[in-house]
Amino acid sequence: MSGTRTVVVASSLDELHRRSAQYVAQTIAAAVAARGRCAVALSGGSTPRGTYALLAAPPLRDVIPWASVHLYWGDERCVPADHADSNYHMAHEALLAHVPVPPGNVHRARTELGNPEAVAADYEREVRAHVGADDGVPRFDLIMLGLGPDGHTASLFPGSAALDEATRLVVPNGIDYMPHPRVTFTLPLLNAARAVQFLVAGAGKAPVVARAMNGDPAVVASRVCPTDGVVRWDLDRAAAGE
Ligand code: 6PG
């Protein structure tokens, strides 16, 4: 069954953060009610920071069943966990440091392993060990993603070999115009999700958002089509401009 797509256009970045945070809280509540736990993969980049801050503050912080929430990252830069460019570091500052999520529920990519290949293989083992699978592929309840001006999402960059990965769930990847070697979820893992949520803001993203909405295959985000899941786009008016 192909998934459904919902597009929510907020009047401002603040409203995008409010609506997207509400959706995250609702998705967590539904997953915990249905299965007793929730697996969420967080996005890197700057757009989600405001959403994480709302999840880390009343009222949402106090209604989310954090003990039943397991947190992961859809991609990570191969830098130390306390590095300013670390996606884990950003989420720790904006969210993890402010909510009672048990440390054992925080599943970060162990970049201290150094070699991106080793980091990716280790993280795939972590995902496979802790995220319930359907048909052999771990199924996240929610994967939060961003969208780069080049159409990349997570660290799946246009033209990269990672786009053709059909069996591995986490692979090393990078591109010369983005900082640091990275590891990233692959399309098989993204497309096994029950829900994928894109958070995109700013007029600079309007052209690539329009292309993604029209299914332009050159836009990596166009290839995120969960086989049995929903896709939600949280946009501000500027990003939805076209
Ligand atoms: C990363 C992110 C990346 C990001 C987009 C959008 O590690 O950089 O995973 O995919 O989501 O580049 O970033 P902004 O939200 O900062 O525009």
PDB file of C-alpha atoms and ligand atoms in Angstrom:
ATOM      1  CA  MET A   1       0.000   0.000   0.000  1.00  0.00           C
ATOM      2  CA  SER A   2       1.556   3.313  -0.940  1.00  0.00           C
ATOM      3  CA  GLY A   3       1.544   5.965   1.734  1.00  0.00           C
ATOM      4  CA  THR A   4      -0.492   9.109   1.965  1.00  0.00           C
ATOM      5  CA  ARG A   5       1.042  12.593   1.863  1.00  0.00           C
ATOM      6  CA  THR A   6      -0.026  15.503   4.028  1.00  0.00           C
ATOM      7  CA  VAL A   7       1.298  19.016   3.445  1.00  0.00           C
ATOM      8  CA  VAL A   8       0.931  21.532   6.276  1.00  0.00           C
ATOM      9  CA  VAL A   9       1.833  25.126   5.437  1.00  0.00           C
ATOM     10  CA  ALA A  10       2.493  27.285   8.476  1.00  0.00           C
ATOM     11  CA  SER A  11       2.295  31.067   8.334  1.00  0.00           C
ATOM     12  CA  SER A  12       5.680  31.425  10.022  1.00  0.00           C
ATOM     13  CA  LEU A  13       8.670  29.447  11.225  1.00  0.00           C
ATOM     14  CA  ASP A  14       7.316  29.627  14.774  1.00  0.00           C
ATOM     15  CA  GLU A  15       4.035  28.128  13.641  1.00  0.00           C
ATOM     16  CA  LEU A  16       5.915  25.429  11.718  1.00  0.00           C
ATOM     17  CA  HIS A  17       7.693  24.515  14.949  1.00  0.00           C
ATOM     18  CA  ARG A  18       4.424  24.474  16.895  1.00  0.00           C
ATOM     19  CA  ARG A  19       2.565  22.317  14.358  1.00  0.00           C
ATOM     20  CA  SER A  20       5.451  19.928  13.777  1.00  0.00           C
ATOM     21  CA  ALA A  21       6.031  19.466  17.510  1.00  0.00           C
ATOM     22  CA  GLN A  22       2.338  18.726  18.012  1.00  0.00           C
ATOM     23  CA  TYR A  23       2.506  16.110  15.288  1.00  0.00           C
ATOM     24  CA  VAL A  24       5.550  14.474  16.878  1.00  0.00           C
ATOM     25  CA  ALA A  25       3.775  14.320  20.257  1.00  0.00           C
ATOM     26  CA  GLN A  26       0.630  12.866  18.676  1.00  0.00           C
ATOM     27  CA  THR A  27       2.638  10.277  16.746  1.00  0.00           C
ATOM     28  CA  ILE A  28       4.495   9.212  19.873  1.00  0.00           C
ATOM     29  CA  ALA A  29       1.247   8.901  21.837  1.00  0.00           C
ATOM     30  CA  ALA A  30      -0.342   6.755  19.138  1.00  0.00           C
ATOM     31  CA  ALA A  31       2.689   4.477  18.821  1.00  0.00           C
ATOM     32  CA  VAL A  32       2.973   3.938  22.583  1.00  0.00           C
ATOM     33  CA  ALA A  33      -0.765   3.268  22.833  1.00  0.00           C
ATOM     34  CA  ALA A  34      -0.548   0.727  20.011  1.00  0.00           C
ATOM     35  CA  ARG A  35       2.773  -0.967  20.687  1.00  0.00           C
ATOM     36  CA  GLY A  36       3.995   0.154  24.095  1.00  0.00           C
ATOM     37  CA  ARG A  37       6.990   2.022  22.724  1.00  0.00           C
ATOM     38  CA  CYS A  38       7.977   4.478  20.021  1.00  0.00           C
ATOM     39  CA  ALA A  39      11.081   4.648  17.842  1.00  0.00           C
ATOM     40  CA  VAL A  40      11.817   8.148  16.540  1.00  0.00           C
ATOM     41  CA  ALA A  41      14.732   9.120  14.307  1.00  0.00           C
ATOM     42  CA  LEU A  42      15.670  12.775  14.704  1.00  0.00           C
ATOM     43  CA  SER A  43      16.883  15.012  11.904  1.00  0.00           C
ATOM     44  CA  GLY A  44      19.983  17.118  11.902  1.00  0.00           C
ATOM     45  CA  GLY A  45      20.306  20.571  10.418  1.00  0.00           C
ATOM     46  CA  SER A  46      18.950  23.803  11.863  1.00  0.00           C
ATOM     47  CA  THR A  47      15.237  23.729  11.040  1.00  0.00           C
ATOM     48  CA  PRO A  48      14.242  21.109  13.646  1.00  0.00           C
ATOM     49  CA  ARG A  49      15.911  22.922  16.542  1.00  0.00           C
ATOM     50  CA  GLY A  50      12.795  24.966  17.322  1.00  0.00           C
ATOM     51  CA  THR A  51      10.624  21.858  17.168  1.00  0.00           C
ATOM     52  CA  TYR A  52      12.900  20.047  19.607  1.00  0.00           C
ATOM     53  CA  ALA A  53      12.775  23.056  21.954  1.00  0.00           C
ATOM     54  CA  LEU A  54       8.966  22.874  22.056  1.00  0.00           C
ATOM     55  CA  LEU A  55       9.095  19.141  22.787  1.00  0.00           C
ATOM     56  CA  ALA A  56      11.490  19.955  25.635  1.00  0.00           C
ATOM     57  CA  ALA A  57       9.142  22.475  27.299  1.00  0.00           C
ATOM     58  CA  PRO A  58       5.671  22.416  28.840  1.00  0.00           C
ATOM     59  CA  PRO A  59       3.059  21.436  27.828  1.00  0.00           C
ATOM     60  CA  LEU A  60       4.427  18.833  25.405  1.00  0.00           C
ATOM     61  CA  ARG A  61       7.354  17.777  27.578  1.00  0.00           C
ATOM     62  CA  ASP A  62       4.973  16.832  30.367  1.00  0.00           C
ATOM     63  CA  VAL A  63       2.582  14.723  28.261  1.00  0.00           C
ATOM     64  CA  ILE A  64       5.081  12.736  26.185  1.00  0.00           C
ATOM     65  CA  PRO A  65       5.766   9.276  27.716  1.00  0.00           C
ATOM     66  CA  TRP A  66       9.527   9.661  27.517  1.00  0.00           C
ATOM     67  CA  ALA A  67      10.260   6.326  29.240  1.00  0.00           C
ATOM     68  CA  SER A  68       8.676   4.599  26.220  1.00  0.00           C
ATOM     69  CA  VAL A  69      10.431   6.711  23.574  1.00  0.00           C
ATOM     70  CA  HIS A  70      13.628   5.563  21.867  1.00  0.00           C
ATOM     71  CA  LEU A  71      15.589   8.201  19.969  1.00  0.00           C
ATOM     72  CA  TYR A  72      17.886   7.707  16.981  1.00  0.00           C
ATOM     73  CA  TRP A  73      19.390   9.930  14.263  1.00  0.00           C
ATOM     74  CA  GLY A  74      18.666   9.576  10.554  1.00  0.00           C
ATOM     75  CA  ASP A  75      22.197  10.720   9.851  1.00  0.00           C
ATOM     76  CA  GLU A  76      25.262  11.874  11.708  1.00  0.00           C
ATOM     77  CA  ARG A  77      28.442  13.682  10.970  1.00  0.00           C
ATOM     78  CA  CYS A  78      31.533  11.672  11.902  1.00  0.00           C
ATOM     79  CA  VAL A  79      32.692  14.122  14.556  1.00  0.00           C
ATOM     80  CA  PRO A  80      32.829  13.776  18.361  1.00  0.00           C
ATOM     81  CA  ALA A  81      29.448  13.740  20.123  1.00  0.00           C
ATOM     82  CA  ASP A  82      30.246  17.096  21.752  1.00  0.00           C
ATOM     83  CA  HIS A  83      31.320  18.726  18.462  1.00  0.00           C
ATOM     84  CA  ALA A  84      29.328  21.802  17.414  1.00  0.00           C
ATOM     85  CA  ASP A  85      28.509  20.131  14.067  1.00  0.00           C
ATOM     86  CA  SER A  86      27.224  16.897  15.641  1.00  0.00           C
ATOM     87  CA  ASN A  87      23.522  16.232  15.072  1.00  0.00           C
ATOM     88  CA  TYR A  88      23.484  14.402  18.388  1.00  0.00           C
ATOM     89  CA  HIS A  89      25.006  17.477  20.067  1.00  0.00           C
ATOM     90  CA  MET A  90      22.337  19.759  18.619  1.00  0.00           C
ATOM     91  CA  ALA A  91      19.528  17.476  19.812  1.00  0.00           C
ATOM     92  CA  HIS A  92      21.176  17.092  23.212  1.00  0.00           C
ATOM     93  CA  GLU A  93      21.303  20.845  23.692  1.00  0.00           C
ATOM     94  CA  ALA A  94      17.777  21.487  22.380  1.00  0.00           C
ATOM     95  CA  LEU A  95      15.964  18.401  23.681  1.00  0.00           C
ATOM     96  CA  LEU A  96      17.764  15.566  25.478  1.00  0.00           C
ATOM     97  CA  ALA A  97      19.166  17.709  28.285  1.00  0.00           C
ATOM     98  CA  HIS A  98      15.630  18.883  29.168  1.00  0.00           C
ATOM     99  CA  VAL A  99      13.484  15.741  29.108  1.00  0.00           C
ATOM    100  CA  PRO A 100      13.447  12.558  31.231  1.00  0.00           C
ATOM    101  CA  VAL A 101      14.277  10.154  28.411  1.00  0.00           C
ATOM    102  CA  PRO A 102      16.225   7.258  29.931  1.00  0.00           C
ATOM    103  CA  PRO A 103      19.862   7.215  28.777  1.00  0.00           C
ATOM    104  CA  GLY A 104      19.381   3.651  27.502  1.00  0.00           C
ATOM    105  CA  ASN A 105      16.702   4.972  25.121  1.00  0.00           C
ATOM    106  CA  VAL A 106      19.128   7.314  23.376  1.00  0.00           C
ATOM    107  CA  HIS A 107      20.770   5.482  20.494  1.00  0.00           C
ATOM    108  CA  ARG A 108      23.368   7.749  18.924  1.00  0.00           C
ATOM    109  CA  ALA A 109      25.811   6.777  16.210  1.00  0.00           C
ATOM    110  CA  ARG A 110      29.099   5.990  17.952  1.00  0.00           C
ATOM    111  CA  THR A 111      31.300   8.336  15.958  1.00  0.00           C
ATOM    112  CA  GLU A 112      34.136   7.674  18.387  1.00  0.00           C
ATOM    113  CA  LEU A 113      34.712   4.481  16.401  1.00  0.00           C
ATOM    114  CA  GLY A 114      36.383   6.810  13.900  1.00  0.00           C
ATOM    115  CA  ASN A 115      36.172   5.057  10.545  1.00  0.00           C
ATOM    116  CA  PRO A 116      32.799   5.976   8.890  1.00  0.00           C
ATOM    117  CA  GLU A 117      32.421   2.391   7.679  1.00  0.00           C
ATOM    118  CA  ALA A 118      32.768   1.095  11.240  1.00  0.00           C
ATOM    119  CA  VAL A 119      30.409   3.767  12.579  1.00  0.00           C
ATOM    120  CA  ALA A 120      27.779   2.837   9.967  1.00  0.00           C
ATOM    121  CA  ALA A 121      28.032  -0.914  10.587  1.00  0.00           C
ATOM    122  CA  ASP A 122      27.855  -0.425  14.340  1.00  0.00           C
ATOM    123  CA  TYR A 123      24.833   1.859  14.025  1.00  0.00           C
ATOM    124  CA  GLU A 124      23.039  -0.575  11.763  1.00  0.00           C
ATOM    125  CA  ARG A 125      23.548  -3.236  14.430  1.00  0.00           C
ATOM    126  CA  GLU A 126      22.103  -0.854  17.036  1.00  0.00           C
ATOM    127  CA  VAL A 127      19.043  -0.128  14.888  1.00  0.00           C
ATOM    128  CA  ARG A 128      18.465  -3.796  14.092  1.00  0.00           C
ATOM    129  CA  ALA A 129      18.837  -4.726  17.786  1.00  0.00           C
ATOM    130  CA  HIS A 130      16.321  -2.219  19.116  1.00  0.00           C
ATOM    131  CA  VAL A 131      13.784  -1.286  16.432  1.00  0.00           C
ATOM    132  CA  GLY A 132      11.034  -3.775  15.749  1.00  0.00           C
ATOM    133  CA  ALA A 133      11.097  -5.152  12.208  1.00  0.00           C
ATOM    134  CA  ASP A 134       8.488  -6.054   9.622  1.00  0.00           C
ATOM    135  CA  ASP A 135       9.755  -8.317   6.834  1.00  0.00           C
ATOM    136  CA  GLY A 136      13.263  -8.061   8.223  1.00  0.00           C
ATOM    137  CA  VAL A 137      13.513  -4.265   8.022  1.00  0.00           C
ATOM    138  CA  PRO A 138      13.321  -2.213  11.248  1.00  0.00           C
ATOM    139  CA  ARG A 139      10.230  -0.052  11.173  1.00  0.00           C
ATOM    140  CA  PHE A 140      10.494   3.393  12.767  1.00  0.00           C
ATOM    141  CA  ASP A 141       7.297   4.974  14.053  1.00  0.00           C
ATOM    142  CA  LEU A 142       8.574   8.369  12.948  1.00  0.00           C
ATOM    143  CA  ILE A 143      11.582   9.546  10.968  1.00  0.00           C
ATOM    144  CA  MET A 144      12.103  13.330  10.959  1.00  0.00           C
ATOM    145  CA  LEU A 145      13.969  14.689   7.951  1.00  0.00           C
ATOM    146  CA  GLY A 146      15.146  17.956   6.490  1.00  0.00           C
ATOM    147  CA  LEU A 147      15.669  18.955   2.870  1.00  0.00           C
ATOM    148  CA  GLY A 148      18.762  20.553   1.447  1.00  0.00           C
ATOM    149  CA  PRO A 149      18.682  23.014  -1.476  1.00  0.00           C
ATOM    150  CA  ASP A 150      20.249  20.256  -3.604  1.00  0.00           C
ATOM    151  CA  GLY A 151      17.371  17.944  -2.698  1.00  0.00           C
ATOM    152  CA  HIS A 152      19.345  15.826  -0.237  1.00  0.00           C
ATOM    153  CA  THR A 153      17.712  14.432   2.842  1.00  0.00           C
ATOM    154  CA  ALA A 154      19.462  12.852   5.803  1.00  0.00           C
ATOM    155  CA  SER A 155      22.915  12.459   4.241  1.00  0.00           C
ATOM    156  CA  LEU A 156      21.627  10.976   0.986  1.00  0.00           C
ATOM    157  CA  PHE A 157      23.123  13.331  -1.538  1.00  0.00           C
ATOM    158  CA  PRO A 158      22.221  13.519  -5.236  1.00  0.00           C
ATOM    159  CA  GLY A 159      24.329  11.214  -7.350  1.00  0.00           C
ATOM    160  CA  SER A 160      25.764   9.334  -4.375  1.00  0.00           C
ATOM    161  CA  ALA A 161      26.175   5.575  -4.405  1.00  0.00           C
ATOM    162  CA  ALA A 162      24.197   5.404  -1.138  1.00  0.00           C
ATOM    163  CA  LEU A 163      21.044   6.076  -3.166  1.00  0.00           C
ATOM    164  CA  ASP A 164      21.358   2.669  -4.804  1.00  0.00           C
ATOM    165  CA  GLU A 165      21.837   0.750  -1.555  1.00  0.00           C
ATOM    166  CA  ALA A 166      19.138  -1.908  -1.456  1.00  0.00           C
ATOM    167  CA  THR A 167      20.053  -4.001   1.587  1.00  0.00           C
ATOM    168  CA  ARG A 168      22.172  -2.108   4.077  1.00  0.00           C
ATOM    169  CA  LEU A 169      20.267   0.179   6.443  1.00  0.00           C
ATOM    170  CA  VAL A 170      23.061   2.557   7.420  1.00  0.00           C
ATOM    171  CA  VAL A 171      26.010   3.456   5.191  1.00  0.00           C
ATOM    172  CA  PRO A 172      28.851   5.956   5.179  1.00  0.00           C
ATOM    173  CA  ASN A 173      28.298   8.850   2.801  1.00  0.00           C
ATOM    174  CA  GLY A 174      29.457  12.392   2.227  1.00  0.00           C
ATOM    175  CA  ILE A 175      29.887  14.976  -0.485  1.00  0.00           C
ATOM    176  CA  ASP A 176      32.617  17.502  -1.128  1.00  0.00           C
ATOM    177  CA  TYR A 177      30.410  20.556  -0.578  1.00  0.00           C
ATOM    178  CA  MET A 178      29.118  19.486   2.840  1.00  0.00           C
ATOM    179  CA  PRO A 179      31.327  19.313   5.938  1.00  0.00           C
ATOM    180  CA  HIS A 180      32.560  16.066   7.454  1.00  0.00           C
ATOM    181  CA  PRO A 181      32.206  12.422   6.428  1.00  0.00           C
ATOM    182  CA  ARG A 182      28.804  11.129   7.494  1.00  0.00           C
ATOM    183  CA  VAL A 183      26.698   8.044   8.064  1.00  0.00           C
ATOM    184  CA  THR A 184      23.099   7.939   6.912  1.00  0.00           C
ATOM    185  CA  PHE A 185      19.958   5.851   6.906  1.00  0.00           C
ATOM    186  CA  THR A 186      19.398   4.377   3.462  1.00  0.00           C
ATOM    187  CA  LEU A 187      16.192   4.481   1.405  1.00  0.00           C
ATOM    188  CA  PRO A 188      15.164   0.934   2.424  1.00  0.00           C
ATOM    189  CA  LEU A 189      15.185   2.009   6.071  1.00  0.00           C
ATOM    190  CA  LEU A 190      13.488   5.343   5.424  1.00  0.00           C
ATOM    191  CA  ASN A 191      10.808   3.677   3.299  1.00  0.00           C
ATOM    192  CA  ALA A 192      10.002   1.103   5.974  1.00  0.00           C
ATOM    193  CA  ALA A 193       8.855   3.829   8.361  1.00  0.00           C
ATOM    194  CA  ARG A 194       5.283   4.193   9.549  1.00  0.00           C
ATOM    195  CA  ALA A 195       5.634   7.954   9.251  1.00  0.00           C
ATOM    196  CA  VAL A 196       8.164  10.350   7.738  1.00  0.00           C
ATOM    197  CA  GLN A 197       8.051  14.056   8.545  1.00  0.00           C
ATOM    198  CA  PHE A 198       9.922  16.668   6.497  1.00  0.00           C
ATOM    199  CA  LEU A 199      10.571  20.028   8.173  1.00  0.00           C
ATOM    200  CA  VAL A 200      11.451  22.662   5.582  1.00  0.00           C
ATOM    201  CA  ALA A 201      11.550  26.435   5.943  1.00  0.00           C
ATOM    202  CA  GLY A 202      12.697  29.463   4.026  1.00  0.00           C
ATOM    203  CA  ALA A 203      12.293  30.872   0.526  1.00  0.00           C
ATOM    204  CA  GLY A 204      15.589  29.351  -0.514  1.00  0.00           C
ATOM    205  CA  LYS A 205      14.016  25.896  -0.309  1.00  0.00           C
ATOM    206  CA  ALA A 206      10.896  26.783  -2.352  1.00  0.00           C
ATOM    207  CA  PRO A 207      12.302  25.586  -5.708  1.00  0.00           C
ATOM    208  CA  VAL A 208      13.420  22.212  -4.394  1.00  0.00           C
ATOM    209  CA  VAL A 209      10.193  21.772  -2.410  1.00  0.00           C
ATOM    210  CA  ALA A 210       8.197  22.345  -5.603  1.00  0.00           C
ATOM    211  CA  ARG A 211      10.325  19.785  -7.443  1.00  0.00           C
ATOM    212  CA  ALA A 212       9.914  17.289  -4.604  1.00  0.00           C
ATOM    213  CA  MET A 213       6.150  17.805  -4.544  1.00  0.00           C
ATOM    214  CA  ASN A 214       6.098  17.061  -8.270  1.00  0.00           C
ATOM    215  CA  GLY A 215       8.089  13.868  -7.740  1.00  0.00           C
ATOM    216  CA  ASP A 216      11.198  15.013  -9.591  1.00  0.00           C
ATOM    217  CA  PRO A 217      13.387  11.875  -9.402  1.00  0.00           C
ATOM    218  CA  ALA A 218      16.505  14.071  -9.354  1.00  0.00           C
ATOM    219  CA  VAL A 219      15.384  15.262  -5.926  1.00  0.00           C
ATOM    220  CA  VAL A 220      16.474  12.645  -3.411  1.00  0.00           C
ATOM    221  CA  ALA A 221      13.570  13.468  -1.086  1.00  0.00           C
ATOM    222  CA  SER A 222      11.194  12.403  -3.886  1.00  0.00           C
ATOM    223  CA  ARG A 223      12.400   8.853  -3.349  1.00  0.00           C
ATOM    224  CA  VAL A 224      11.213   8.782   0.258  1.00  0.00           C
ATOM    225  CA  CYS A 225       7.892   6.982  -0.253  1.00  0.00           C
ATOM    226  CA  PRO A 226       7.162   4.639   2.651  1.00  0.00           C
ATOM    227  CA  THR A 227       5.660   1.418   1.324  1.00  0.00           C
ATOM    228  CA  ASP A 228       3.153   1.345   4.177  1.00  0.00           C
ATOM    229  CA  GLY A 229       3.424   4.685   5.871  1.00  0.00           C
ATOM    230  CA  VAL A 230       2.566   8.351   5.708  1.00  0.00           C
ATOM    231  CA  VAL A 231       4.628  11.348   4.650  1.00  0.00           C
ATOM    232  CA  ARG A 232       4.001  14.714   6.230  1.00  0.00           C
ATOM    233  CA  TRP A 233       5.567  17.939   5.016  1.00  0.00           C
ATOM    234  CA  ASP A 234       5.755  20.721   7.586  1.00  0.00           C
ATOM    235  CA  LEU A 235       6.523  23.856   5.567  1.00  0.00           C
ATOM    236  CA  ASP A 236       6.488  27.523   6.264  1.00  0.00           C
ATOM    237  CA  ARG A 237       4.840  29.795   3.719  1.00  0.00           C
ATOM    238  CA  ALA A 238       8.186  30.829   2.279  1.00  0.00           C
ATOM    239  CA  ALA A 239       9.269  27.261   1.540  1.00  0.00           C
ATOM    240  CA  ALA A 240       5.832  26.509   0.077  1.00  0.00           C
ATOM    241  CA  GLY A 241       6.087  29.594  -2.101  1.00  0.00           C
ATOM    242  CA  GLU A 242       6.137  27.752  -5.418  1.00  0.00           C
TER     243      GLU A 242
HETATM  244  C1  6PG B   1      22.336  17.213   8.216  1.00  0.00           C
HETATM  245  C2  6PG B   1      20.871  16.985   7.994  1.00  0.00           C
HETATM  246  C3  6PG B   1      20.507  17.481   6.627  1.00  0.00           C
HETATM  247  C4  6PG B   1      19.572  18.647   6.854  1.00  0.00           C
HETATM  248  C5  6PG B   1      19.356  19.442   5.597  1.00  0.00           C
HETATM  249  C6  6PG B   1      18.494  20.673   5.882  1.00  0.00           C
HETATM  250  O1  6PG B   1      22.983  16.394   8.871  1.00  0.00           O
HETATM  251  O2  6PG B   1      22.790  18.275   7.772  1.00  0.00           O
HETATM  252  O3  6PG B   1      20.471  15.730   8.217  1.00  0.00           O
HETATM  253  O4  6PG B   1      19.868  16.521   5.822  1.00  0.00           O
HETATM  254  O5  6PG B   1      18.326  18.152   7.353  1.00  0.00           O
HETATM  255  O6  6PG B   1      20.619  19.823   5.102  1.00  0.00           O
HETATM  256  O7  6PG B   1      19.171  21.440   6.848  1.00  0.00           O
HETATM  257  P1  6PG B   1      18.515  22.800   7.421  1.00  0.00           P
HETATM  258  O8  6PG B   1      17.311  22.374   8.227  1.00  0.00           O
HETATM  259  O9  6PG B   1      19.596  23.403   8.281  1.00  0.00           O
HETATM  260  O10 6PG B   1      18.139  23.641   6.236  1.00  0.00           O
END
